[in-house]
CSV table of C-alpha atoms in Angstrom, one decimal:
chain,number,residue,atom,x,y,z
A,2,UNK,CA,-5.7,-34.6,-6.8
A,3,UNK,CA,-3.5,-31.6,-7.2
A,4,UNK,CA,-1.3,-30.4,-4.4
A,5,UNK,CA,-0.3,-26.7,-3.6
A,6,UNK,CA,2.1,-24.9,-1.4
A,7,UNK,CA,0.7,-22.6,1.1
A,8,UNK,CA,2.3,-20.1,3.6
A,9,UNK,CA,1.1,-19.9,7.1
A,10,UNK,CA,1.4,-17.5,10.1
A,11,UNK,CA,3.6,-19.8,12.3
A,12,UNK,CA,3.8,-17.3,15.3
A,13,UNK,CA,3.0,-13.8,16.2
A,14,UNK,CA,6.2,-11.5,16.0
A,15,UNK,CA,7.4,-9.5,18.9
A,16,UNK,CA,9.0,-6.3,17.2
A,17,UNK,CA,10.1,-6.8,13.7
A,18,UNK,CA,9.0,-10.0,12.1
A,19,UNK,CA,11.4,-12.4,10.6
A,20,UNK,CA,11.3,-15.6,8.5
A,21,UNK,CA,10.5,-17.9,11.7
A,22,UNK,CA,7.0,-16.1,11.9
A,23,UNK,CA,6.1,-18.0,8.5
A,24,UNK,CA,5.5,-21.6,7.8
A,25,UNK,CA,5.4,-23.5,4.3
A,26,UNK,CA,3.0,-26.5,3.9
A,27,UNK,CA,1.6,-28.6,1.4
A,28,UNK,CA,-2.0,-29.5,0.9
A,29,UNK,CA,-4.4,-31.0,-1.4
A,30,UNK,CA,-6.7,-28.7,-3.5
A,31,UNK,CA,-10.4,-29.9,-3.2
A,32,UNK,CA,-12.6,-30.3,-6.4
A,33,UNK,CA,-14.5,-27.2,-7.1
A,34,UNK,CA,-18.3,-27.1,-6.5
A,35,UNK,CA,-21.1,-25.2,-7.8
A,36,UNK,CA,-20.4,-21.2,-7.6
A,37,UNK,CA,-16.8,-21.9,-7.1
A,38,UNK,CA,-13.4,-21.0,-9.0
A,39,UNK,CA,-10.1,-23.1,-9.3
A,40,UNK,CA,-7.5,-20.4,-9.3
A,41,UNK,CA,-3.7,-20.3,-10.1
A,42,UNK,CA,-1.9,-17.4,-8.3
A,43,UNK,CA,0.0,-15.2,-10.7
A,44,UNK,CA,1.0,-11.9,-8.6
A,45,UNK,CA,0.8,-11.4,-4.9
A,46,UNK,CA,0.9,-8.0,-3.1
A,47,UNK,CA,3.0,-7.5,0.1
A,48,UNK,CA,2.0,-4.5,1.9
A,49,UNK,CA,3.1,-2.8,5.5
A,50,UNK,CA,-0.3,-3.1,6.9
A,51,UNK,CA,-0.1,-6.8,6.8
A,52,UNK,CA,2.2,-6.4,9.9
A,53,UNK,CA,-0.8,-5.1,11.8
A,54,UNK,CA,-2.8,-8.2,11.1
A,55,UNK,CA,0.2,-10.5,12.2
A,56,UNK,CA,-0.5,-9.1,15.9
A,57,UNK,CA,-3.8,-10.0,17.7
A,58,UNK,CA,-4.7,-6.4,18.7
A,59,UNK,CA,-8.0,-4.9,17.9
A,60,UNK,CA,-7.9,-3.2,14.6
A,61,UNK,CA,-10.1,-2.3,11.6
A,62,UNK,CA,-9.8,-5.7,10.1
A,63,UNK,CA,-9.3,-9.2,11.9
A,64,UNK,CA,-6.1,-10.5,12.7
A,65,UNK,CA,-4.6,-13.5,10.8
A,66,UNK,CA,-4.8,-16.7,12.7
A,67,UNK,CA,-1.9,-18.7,13.8
A,68,UNK,CA,-1.4,-21.8,11.8
A,69,UNK,CA,-3.8,-20.5,9.0
A,70,UNK,CA,-2.9,-19.1,5.5
A,71,UNK,CA,-1.7,-15.6,5.3
A,72,UNK,CA,-4.1,-13.6,2.9
A,73,UNK,CA,-3.7,-10.4,0.8
A,74,UNK,CA,-4.9,-8.8,-2.6
A,75,UNK,CA,-3.7,-10.8,-5.4
A,76,UNK,CA,-3.9,-11.6,-9.1
A,77,UNK,CA,-5.0,-15.1,-10.2
A,78,UNK,CA,-5.8,-16.7,-13.6
A,79,UNK,CA,-9.1,-19.1,-13.6
A,80,UNK,CA,-8.4,-22.5,-14.4
A,81,UNK,CA,-11.9,-23.8,-13.9
A,82,UNK,CA,-15.2,-22.0,-13.2
A,83,UNK,CA,-18.5,-23.0,-11.8
A,84,UNK,CA,-19.6,-19.5,-11.1
A,85,UNK,CA,-21.3,-17.1,-13.3
A,86,UNK,CA,-19.7,-13.9,-14.7
A,87,UNK,CA,-16.1,-15.6,-14.5
A,88,UNK,CA,-14.8,-17.9,-17.2
A,89,UNK,CA,-11.8,-20.1,-17.8
A,90,UNK,CA,-8.8,-17.8,-18.6
A,91,UNK,CA,-10.2,-14.7,-16.9
A,92,UNK,CA,-7.6,-13.0,-14.7
A,93,UNK,CA,-9.1,-11.6,-11.4
A,94,UNK,CA,-8.1,-9.8,-8.5
A,95,UNK,CA,-9.2,-10.0,-4.7
A,96,UNK,CA,-8.4,-11.1,-1.2
A,97,UNK,CA,-6.8,-14.6,-1.5
A,98,UNK,CA,-4.7,-16.7,0.7
A,99,UNK,CA,-0.9,-17.3,0.0
A,100,UNK,CA,-1.4,-20.5,-2.0
A,101,UNK,CA,0.0,-21.4,-5.4
A,102,UNK,CA,-3.5,-22.9,-6.2
A,103,UNK,CA,-6.9,-22.6,-4.5
A,104,UNK,CA,-10.6,-22.8,-4.7
A,105,UNK,CA,-12.6,-19.9,-3.9
A,106,UNK,CA,-16.2,-18.6,-4.0
A,107,UNK,CA,-15.0,-15.4,-5.9
A,108,UNK,CA,-16.8,-13.0,-3.6
A,109,UNK,CA,-15.3,-9.7,-4.0
A,110,UNK,CA,-13.3,-10.4,-7.1
A,111,UNK,CA,-13.4,-8.4,-10.2
A,112,UNK,CA,-11.9,-9.1,-13.5
A,113,UNK,CA,-8.9,-7.3,-14.7
A,114,UNK,CA,-7.8,-7.0,-18.4
A,115,UNK,CA,-4.2,-7.6,-19.2
A,116,UNK,CA,-4.7,-5.9,-22.5
A,117,UNK,CA,-5.2,-2.6,-20.9
A,118,UNK,CA,-2.4,-2.5,-18.4
A,119,UNK,CA,0.2,-5.1,-17.0
A,120,UNK,CA,-1.4,-7.4,-14.6
A,121,UNK,CA,0.9,-6.1,-11.6
A,122,UNK,CA,-0.4,-2.7,-12.2
A,123,UNK,CA,-3.8,-3.8,-10.8
A,124,UNK,CA,-2.2,-4.4,-7.4
A,125,UNK,CA,-0.5,-0.9,-7.5
A,126,UNK,CA,-1.5,2.0,-9.6
A,127,UNK,CA,-4.9,0.7,-10.7
A,128,UNK,CA,-5.5,-1.0,-7.3
A,129,UNK,CA,-5.4,-0.6,-3.7
A,130,UNK,CA,-2.3,1.6,-3.8
A,131,UNK,CA,-3.6,4.0,-6.5
A,132,UNK,CA,-7.1,4.4,-4.8
A,133,UNK,CA,-5.4,4.9,-1.3
A,134,UNK,CA,-3.3,7.9,-2.7
A,135,UNK,CA,-6.3,9.3,-4.9
A,136,UNK,CA,-9.0,9.2,-2.2
A,137,UNK,CA,-6.9,9.9,0.9
A,138,UNK,CA,-5.7,13.2,-1.0
A,139,UNK,CA,-9.0,14.2,-2.4
A,140,UNK,CA,-11.2,13.3,0.3
A,141,UNK,CA,-9.4,14.2,3.3
A,142,UNK,CA,-6.5,16.3,1.9
A,143,UNK,CA,-8.8,18.6,0.1
A,144,UNK,CA,-6.0,20.0,-2.0
A,145,UNK,CA,-6.1,23.6,-3.5
A,146,UNK,CA,-4.2,24.8,-6.5
A,147,UNK,CA,-1.2,26.5,-5.4
A,148,UNK,CA,-0.8,24.9,-1.9
A,149,UNK,CA,2.3,22.9,-0.5
A,150,UNK,CA,2.1,19.3,0.1
A,151,UNK,CA,4.6,17.2,2.0
A,152,UNK,CA,4.6,13.4,1.4
A,153,UNK,CA,6.7,11.0,3.8
A,154,UNK,CA,7.5,7.6,2.4
A,155,UNK,CA,7.7,9.4,-0.8
A,156,UNK,CA,9.5,6.7,-2.8
A,157,UNK,CA,7.1,3.9,-1.7
A,158,UNK,CA,4.2,2.8,-3.8
A,159,UNK,CA,1.4,5.3,-2.3
A,160,UNK,CA,3.9,8.1,-1.8
A,161,UNK,CA,5.1,8.3,-5.2
A,162,UNK,CA,1.7,8.1,-6.6
A,163,UNK,CA,0.2,10.7,-4.2
A,164,UNK,CA,3.1,13.0,-5.2
A,165,UNK,CA,2.1,12.7,-8.7
A,166,UNK,CA,-1.4,13.2,-8.2
A,167,UNK,CA,-0.6,16.5,-6.3
A,168,UNK,CA,1.3,17.8,-9.1
A,169,UNK,CA,-1.6,17.0,-11.4
A,170,UNK,CA,-3.9,18.9,-9.1
A,171,UNK,CA,-1.7,21.9,-8.9
A,172,UNK,CA,0.4,21.6,-5.9
A,173,UNK,CA,4.0,22.2,-4.9
A,174,UNK,CA,5.1,18.7,-3.6
A,175,UNK,CA,7.9,18.0,-1.5
A,176,UNK,CA,8.9,14.4,-0.8
A,177,UNK,CA,10.8,12.7,2.2
A,178,UNK,CA,12.7,9.3,1.5
A,179,UNK,CA,15.5,7.3,2.9
A,180,UNK,CA,18.4,7.7,0.5
A,181,UNK,CA,19.9,10.0,-2.0
A,182,UNK,CA,18.8,7.7,-4.8
A,183,UNK,CA,15.3,7.6,-4.0
A,184,UNK,CA,15.3,11.3,-3.6
A,185,UNK,CA,16.6,11.9,-7.0
A,186,UNK,CA,14.1,9.4,-8.3
A,187,UNK,CA,10.8,11.2,-7.1
A,188,UNK,CA,12.2,14.5,-8.5
A,189,UNK,CA,13.3,13.0,-11.9
A,190,UNK,CA,10.7,10.2,-12.4
A,191,UNK,CA,7.9,11.5,-10.5
A,192,UNK,CA,8.0,15.3,-10.8
A,193,UNK,CA,8.3,16.3,-7.0
A,194,UNK,CA,9.6,19.8,-6.8
A,195,UNK,CA,12.0,18.9,-3.8
A,196,UNK,CA,13.1,16.0,-1.7
A,197,UNK,CA,14.6,15.3,1.6
A,198,UNK,CA,16.9,12.3,2.7
A,199,UNK,CA,16.1,11.9,6.2
A,200,UNK,CA,18.8,9.7,7.0
A,201,UNK,CA,21.5,12.2,6.1
A,202,UNK,CA,19.5,15.3,7.5
A,203,UNK,CA,20.5,16.1,11.2
A,204,UNK,CA,17.4,18.8,11.8
A,205,UNK,CA,14.4,17.7,9.8
A,206,UNK,CA,12.2,20.6,11.1
A,207,UNK,CA,14.6,23.0,9.5
A,208,UNK,CA,15.0,21.0,6.4
A,209,UNK,CA,11.2,20.9,5.9
A,210,UNK,CA,11.0,24.6,6.6
A,211,UNK,CA,13.8,25.3,3.9
A,212,UNK,CA,12.1,23.0,1.4
A,213,UNK,CA,8.7,24.6,2.3
A,214,UNK,CA,9.0,28.4,2.5
A,215,UNK,CA,5.4,29.0,2.4
A,216,UNK,CA,4.7,26.3,4.9
A,217,UNK,CA,2.7,23.1,4.7
A,218,UNK,CA,-1.0,22.8,3.7
A,219,UNK,CA,-1.2,19.3,3.1
A,220,UNK,CA,0.9,16.3,4.8
A,221,UNK,CA,0.3,13.1,3.5
A,222,UNK,CA,1.8,10.8,6.4
A,223,UNK,CA,3.1,7.3,5.4
A,224,UNK,CA,5.4,6.7,8.3
A,225,UNK,CA,4.7,8.5,11.6
A,226,UNK,CA,7.2,9.0,14.2
A,227,UNK,CA,9.9,11.6,14.5
A,228,UNK,CA,9.6,12.6,10.7
A,229,UNK,CA,5.8,13.3,11.2
A,230,UNK,CA,6.7,15.2,14.4
A,231,UNK,CA,9.0,17.6,12.3
A,232,UNK,CA,6.4,18.3,9.8
A,233,UNK,CA,3.9,19.7,12.5
A,234,UNK,CA,6.3,22.6,13.4
A,235,UNK,CA,5.8,23.6,9.7
A,236,UNK,CA,2.0,23.4,9.1
A,237,UNK,CA,-0.1,26.2,8.1
A,238,UNK,CA,-3.3,27.6,9.3
A,239,UNK,CA,-6.1,25.2,8.2
A,240,UNK,CA,-3.9,22.7,7.0
A,241,UNK,CA,-4.8,19.0,6.6
A,242,UNK,CA,-2.8,15.9,7.7
A,243,UNK,CA,-3.7,12.5,5.9
A,244,UNK,CA,-2.7,9.8,8.1
A,245,UNK,CA,-2.2,6.9,5.8
A,246,UNK,CA,0.3,4.6,7.4
A,247,UNK,CA,3.0,4.6,10.3
A,248,UNK,CA,5.5,2.1,9.1
A,249,UNK,CA,8.1,3.6,11.6
A,250,UNK,CA,6.3,2.5,14.6
A,251,UNK,CA,4.6,-0.7,13.4
A,252,UNK,CA,7.1,-2.9,15.0
A,253,UNK,CA,7.7,-1.2,18.2
A,254,UNK,CA,7.0,-3.2,21.4
A,255,UNK,CA,6.7,-0.4,23.7
A,256,UNK,CA,4.7,3.0,23.3
A,257,UNK,CA,6.8,5.2,21.1
A,258,UNK,CA,7.4,8.9,22.5
A,259,UNK,CA,6.2,11.6,20.4
A,260,UNK,CA,5.4,15.2,20.5
A,261,UNK,CA,1.7,16.1,21.4
A,262,UNK,CA,-0.2,17.0,18.4
A,263,UNK,CA,-2.9,19.0,20.1
A,264,UNK,CA,-1.2,22.5,20.6
A,265,UNK,CA,-0.4,22.3,16.8
A,266,UNK,CA,-3.9,21.4,15.7
A,267,UNK,CA,-5.4,23.8,17.9
A,268,UNK,CA,-3.5,26.8,17.1
A,269,UNK,CA,-3.4,26.3,13.4
A,270,UNK,CA,-7.1,25.1,13.2
A,271,UNK,CA,-5.7,22.0,11.7
A,272,UNK,CA,-7.2,18.7,10.5
A,273,UNK,CA,-5.7,15.3,11.0
A,274,UNK,CA,-7.4,12.2,9.9
A,275,UNK,CA,-6.6,8.7,9.7
A,276,UNK,CA,-8.5,6.4,7.2
A,277,UNK,CA,-8.6,2.9,5.5
A,278,UNK,CA,-9.4,2.6,1.8
A,279,UNK,CA,-12.8,0.7,2.6
A,280,UNK,CA,-13.9,3.9,4.0
A,281,UNK,CA,-14.6,5.3,0.5
A,282,UNK,CA,-15.7,2.0,-1.2
A,283,UNK,CA,-18.5,3.7,-2.9
A,284,UNK,CA,-15.9,5.9,-4.6
A,285,UNK,CA,-13.6,3.0,-5.9
A,286,UNK,CA,-15.1,2.6,-9.6
A,287,UNK,CA,-14.8,6.6,-9.9
A,288,UNK,CA,-11.2,6.5,-8.5
A,289,UNK,CA,-9.9,3.6,-10.8
A,290,UNK,CA,-11.6,5.4,-13.6
A,291,UNK,CA,-9.7,8.6,-13.1
A,292,UNK,CA,-6.5,6.8,-12.5
A,293,UNK,CA,-6.8,4.8,-15.6
A,294,UNK,CA,-7.4,7.9,-17.5
A,295,UNK,CA,-4.3,9.8,-16.3
A,296,UNK,CA,-2.1,6.6,-16.7
A,297,UNK,CA,-3.4,6.6,-20.3
A,298,UNK,CA,-2.7,10.2,-20.7
A,299,UNK,CA,0.8,9.6,-19.4
A,300,UNK,CA,0.1,11.9,-16.5
A,301,UNK,CA,0.9,9.1,-14.0
A,302,UNK,CA,4.0,6.8,-13.9
A,303,UNK,CA,4.6,4.0,-11.5
A,304,UNK,CA,7.5,1.8,-10.4
A,305,UNK,CA,7.5,-1.7,-9.0
A,306,UNK,CA,10.0,-3.8,-7.2
A,307,UNK,CA,9.1,-7.3,-8.6
A,308,UNK,CA,10.3,-10.5,-7.0
A,309,UNK,CA,10.0,-13.9,-8.6
A,310,UNK,CA,8.9,-17.0,-6.9
A,311,UNK,CA,6.3,-18.3,-4.4
A,312,UNK,CA,9.0,-19.3,-1.8
A,313,UNK,CA,10.2,-15.5,-1.9
A,314,UNK,CA,6.8,-14.0,-0.8
A,315,UNK,CA,7.8,-13.7,3.1
A,316,UNK,CA,11.1,-12.3,2.5
A,317,UNK,CA,9.7,-9.7,0.0
A,318,UNK,CA,7.3,-8.7,3.0
A,319,UNK,CA,10.1,-8.4,5.4
A,320,UNK,CA,12.1,-6.2,2.9
A,321,UNK,CA,9.4,-3.4,3.2
A,322,UNK,CA,10.6,-2.6,6.5
A,323,UNK,CA,14.3,-2.2,5.4
A,324,UNK,CA,13.1,0.2,2.5
A,325,UNK,CA,14.4,-2.4,-0.2
A,326,UNK,CA,11.4,-1.7,-2.5
A,327,UNK,CA,11.1,1.3,-5.0
A,328,UNK,CA,7.3,1.8,-5.4
A,329,UNK,CA,5.1,-1.2,-5.2
A,330,UNK,CA,6.3,-4.3,-3.9
A,331,UNK,CA,4.9,-7.4,-5.8
A,332,UNK,CA,5.9,-11.2,-6.1
A,333,UNK,CA,5.4,-12.8,-9.5
A,334,UNK,CA,4.6,-16.4,-8.7
């Protein structure tokens, strides 16, 4: 019987998680039964939303259980198959446990083709990352050619993608990031029209005003907090704010203070809407098709931060909260 390493949630973090919240164990892998797959992990996606699942607060998805394996979207190779539609040698993506080897019923999995794109791309630009950017912008942001969009967390996986989609759709795009290097990257590599380094900017409200002389029509919010407060002072009549993430407050242990959004929304007849990618599940196939087309045409680029080794999965996740990733953070096992 084969053995595998697995990574468990050892304790719920208070504030920013650290390595003590994770535990490594070894277990035996059972024989596969009818309708099951035997899988070898190839790539693991680590994402900020996993922080929310480490807490036991009510959310749109159940929390992780203490002393149980953490799960995320992964790419795996099928080593053995007792399930129709999947064969030995196939590569599949879906929600899986943080284990090197595992048996699964394969529900919700889909095959991915390494001939059409690198496998890691199916965790990023052709996976949840790309769909989040595309569907969040098109379904909620409702972009119109000639408008101005601001993107926070612009050098991250979703931010860099949504900025490029905005340019494809004819928007003027301004990105907010945390270093001069990242600001330069979003302009030179991803075609943003302007960028703001929030760590070296004393007055974000004025900086956004200067970068967006015609105001902000669409705000794609990946961070929340003070940066998003500053954007509110610059929104236009009938603007749309797409609330995708709030990484700046995920680790707060008390309620953060923030400006009241209601006056801004009222006086500007402005829309602010949060979402999760499953809200638009029926549009996922259409989204992947469009993203793949743009990627093939060279209209979309993507960048990844790839760490190697199963043992490095927790640290790769923790590094997200220090901004150590450019684009999508992926672990190659």
